[in-house]
Short mmCIF file of C-alpha atoms in Angstrom, two decimals:
data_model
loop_
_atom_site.label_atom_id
_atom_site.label_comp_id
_atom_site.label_asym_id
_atom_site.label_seq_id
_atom_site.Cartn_x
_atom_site.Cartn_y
_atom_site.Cartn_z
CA UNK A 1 106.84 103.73 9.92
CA UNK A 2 103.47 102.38 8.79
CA UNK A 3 102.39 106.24 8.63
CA UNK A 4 105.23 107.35 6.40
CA UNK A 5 104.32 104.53 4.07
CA UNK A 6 100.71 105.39 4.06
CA UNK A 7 101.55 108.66 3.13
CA UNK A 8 103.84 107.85 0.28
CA UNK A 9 101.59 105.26 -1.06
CA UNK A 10 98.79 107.48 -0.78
CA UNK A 11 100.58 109.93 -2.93
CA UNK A 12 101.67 107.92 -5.51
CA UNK A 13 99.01 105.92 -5.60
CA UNK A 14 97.13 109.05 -6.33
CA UNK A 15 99.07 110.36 -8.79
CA UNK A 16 99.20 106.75 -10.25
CA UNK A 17 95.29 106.22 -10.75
CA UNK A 18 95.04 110.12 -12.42
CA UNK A 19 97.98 109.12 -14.82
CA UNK A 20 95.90 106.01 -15.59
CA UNK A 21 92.60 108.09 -16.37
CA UNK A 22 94.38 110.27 -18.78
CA UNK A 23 96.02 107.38 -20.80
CA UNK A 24 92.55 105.34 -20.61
CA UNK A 25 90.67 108.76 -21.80
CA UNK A 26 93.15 109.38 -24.23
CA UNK A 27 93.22 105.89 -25.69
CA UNK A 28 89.91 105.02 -25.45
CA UNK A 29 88.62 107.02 -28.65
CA UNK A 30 90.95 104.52 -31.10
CA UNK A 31 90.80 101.19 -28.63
CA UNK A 32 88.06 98.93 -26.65
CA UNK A 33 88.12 99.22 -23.13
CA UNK A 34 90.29 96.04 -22.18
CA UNK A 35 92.57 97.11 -24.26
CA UNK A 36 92.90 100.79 -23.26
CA UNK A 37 92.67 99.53 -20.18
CA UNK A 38 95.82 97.05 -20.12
CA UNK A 39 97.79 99.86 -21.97
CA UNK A 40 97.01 102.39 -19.05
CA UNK A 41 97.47 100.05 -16.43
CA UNK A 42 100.68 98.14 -17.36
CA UNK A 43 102.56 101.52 -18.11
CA UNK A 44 101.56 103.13 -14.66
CA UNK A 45 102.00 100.25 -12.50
CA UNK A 46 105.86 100.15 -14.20
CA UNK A 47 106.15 103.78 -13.14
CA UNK A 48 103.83 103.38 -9.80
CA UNK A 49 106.04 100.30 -8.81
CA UNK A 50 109.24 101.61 -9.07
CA UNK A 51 108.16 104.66 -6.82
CA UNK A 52 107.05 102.75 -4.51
CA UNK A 53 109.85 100.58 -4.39
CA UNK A 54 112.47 104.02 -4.13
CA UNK A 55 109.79 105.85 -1.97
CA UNK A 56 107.50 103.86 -0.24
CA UNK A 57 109.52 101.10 0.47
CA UNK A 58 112.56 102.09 1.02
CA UNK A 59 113.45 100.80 4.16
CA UNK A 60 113.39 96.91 2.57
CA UNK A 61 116.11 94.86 1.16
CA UNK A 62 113.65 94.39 -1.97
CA UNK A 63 115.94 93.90 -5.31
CA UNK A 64 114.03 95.58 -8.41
CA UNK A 65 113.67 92.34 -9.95
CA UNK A 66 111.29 90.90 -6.88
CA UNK A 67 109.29 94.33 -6.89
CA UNK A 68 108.69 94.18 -10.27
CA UNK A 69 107.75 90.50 -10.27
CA UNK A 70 105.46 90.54 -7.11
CA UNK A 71 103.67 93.66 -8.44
CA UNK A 72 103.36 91.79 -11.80
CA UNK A 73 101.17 89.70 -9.89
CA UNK A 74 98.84 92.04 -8.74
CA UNK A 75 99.20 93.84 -11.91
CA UNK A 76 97.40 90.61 -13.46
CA UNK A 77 94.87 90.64 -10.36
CA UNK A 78 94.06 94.53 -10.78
CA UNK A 79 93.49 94.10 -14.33
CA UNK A 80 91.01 91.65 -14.00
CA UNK A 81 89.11 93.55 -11.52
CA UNK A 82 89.36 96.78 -13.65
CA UNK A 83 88.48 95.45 -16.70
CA UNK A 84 85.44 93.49 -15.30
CA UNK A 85 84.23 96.65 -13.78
CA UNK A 86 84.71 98.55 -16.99
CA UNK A 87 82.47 95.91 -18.96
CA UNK A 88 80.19 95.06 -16.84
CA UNK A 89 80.06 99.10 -16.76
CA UNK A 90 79.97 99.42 -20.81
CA UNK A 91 77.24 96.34 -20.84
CA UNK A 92 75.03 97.89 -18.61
CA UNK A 93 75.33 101.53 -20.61
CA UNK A 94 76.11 100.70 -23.52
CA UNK A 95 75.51 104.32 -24.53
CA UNK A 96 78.26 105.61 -22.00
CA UNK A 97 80.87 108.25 -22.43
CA UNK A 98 84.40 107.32 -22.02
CA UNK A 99 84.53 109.89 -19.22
CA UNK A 100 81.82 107.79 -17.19
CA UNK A 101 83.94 104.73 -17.98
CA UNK A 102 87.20 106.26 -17.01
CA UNK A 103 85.41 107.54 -13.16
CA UNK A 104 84.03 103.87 -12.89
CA UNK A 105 87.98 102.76 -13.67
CA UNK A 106 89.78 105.33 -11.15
CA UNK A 107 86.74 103.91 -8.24
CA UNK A 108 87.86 100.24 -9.06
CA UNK A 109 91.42 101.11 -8.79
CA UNK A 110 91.21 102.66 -5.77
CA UNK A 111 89.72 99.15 -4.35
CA UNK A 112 92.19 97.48 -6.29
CA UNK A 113 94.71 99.61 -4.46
CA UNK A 114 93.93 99.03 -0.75
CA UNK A 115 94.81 95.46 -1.44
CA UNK A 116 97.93 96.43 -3.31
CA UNK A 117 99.65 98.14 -0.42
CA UNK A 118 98.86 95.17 1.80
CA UNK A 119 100.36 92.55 -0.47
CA UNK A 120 102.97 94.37 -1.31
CA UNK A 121 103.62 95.75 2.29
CA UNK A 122 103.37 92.07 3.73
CA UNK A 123 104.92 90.05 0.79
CA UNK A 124 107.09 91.82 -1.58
CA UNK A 125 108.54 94.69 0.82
CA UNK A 126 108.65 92.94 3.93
CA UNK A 127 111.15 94.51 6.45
CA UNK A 128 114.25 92.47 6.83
CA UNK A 129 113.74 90.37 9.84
CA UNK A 130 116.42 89.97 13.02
CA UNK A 131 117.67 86.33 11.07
CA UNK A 132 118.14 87.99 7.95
CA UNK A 133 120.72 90.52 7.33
CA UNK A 134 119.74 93.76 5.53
CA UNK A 135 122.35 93.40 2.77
CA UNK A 136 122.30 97.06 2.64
CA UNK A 137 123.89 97.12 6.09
CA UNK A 138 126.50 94.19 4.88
CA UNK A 139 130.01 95.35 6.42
CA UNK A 140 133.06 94.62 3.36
#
């Protein structure tokens, strides 16, 4: 099972941290960075969590309300850590190009990431234990 999710987090998670480039290239001519970079990240971990939640995931008796409120979580932790990075990035050059910012943003997300599937593996989308009934399995 743990391979299958892998996979499927992998992918999305992927395809997640490209969609957030584009949107933090794309905003970042009209916006400072923190601010692209909250756009960008709060619209793709929306998209990222439910796709996990209907891919990844599937398997758990998560309701959409408790995925979306334990990712909002790390959503608050992961922009913290992106932002920082992106900062501390701009401070150091402040001559940079939004492209160099936007690499040092998808590298920090991927970090960011590794500790997303774990939380949200152990503590949103656990798997329903023997004492609790899946309530997708729920006989009526």
């Amino acid at each position: 099972m743990w391979s299958r999710e892998v996979g499927w987090f992998v992918t999305i998670g992927v395809a997640s941290t490209a969609g957030q480039a584009l949107l933090y290239w794309g905003l970042r001519p009209w916006s400072p960075p923190a601010v692209a970079n909250l756009v960008s990240l709060l619209v793709l971990t929306v998209l990222n969590t439910e796709a996990n939640r209907r891919l990844t995931f599937r398997h758990a008796a998560t309701k959409p309300a408790r995925a979306h409120l334990g990712a909002g979580g790390l959503f608050l932790l992961g922009y913290l850590v992106t932002s920082g990075a992106v900062l501390w990035f701009t401070h150091r050059r402040p001559d940079a190009s939004p492209a160099a910012e936007t690499a040092v943003l998808a590298v920090t997300s991927v970090a960011v990431t590794v500790v997303r599937f774990v939380v949200l593996r152990l503590a949103v989308f656990r798997a329903p234990t023997a004492d609790t009934p899946d309530p997708r399995r729920a006989s009526g």
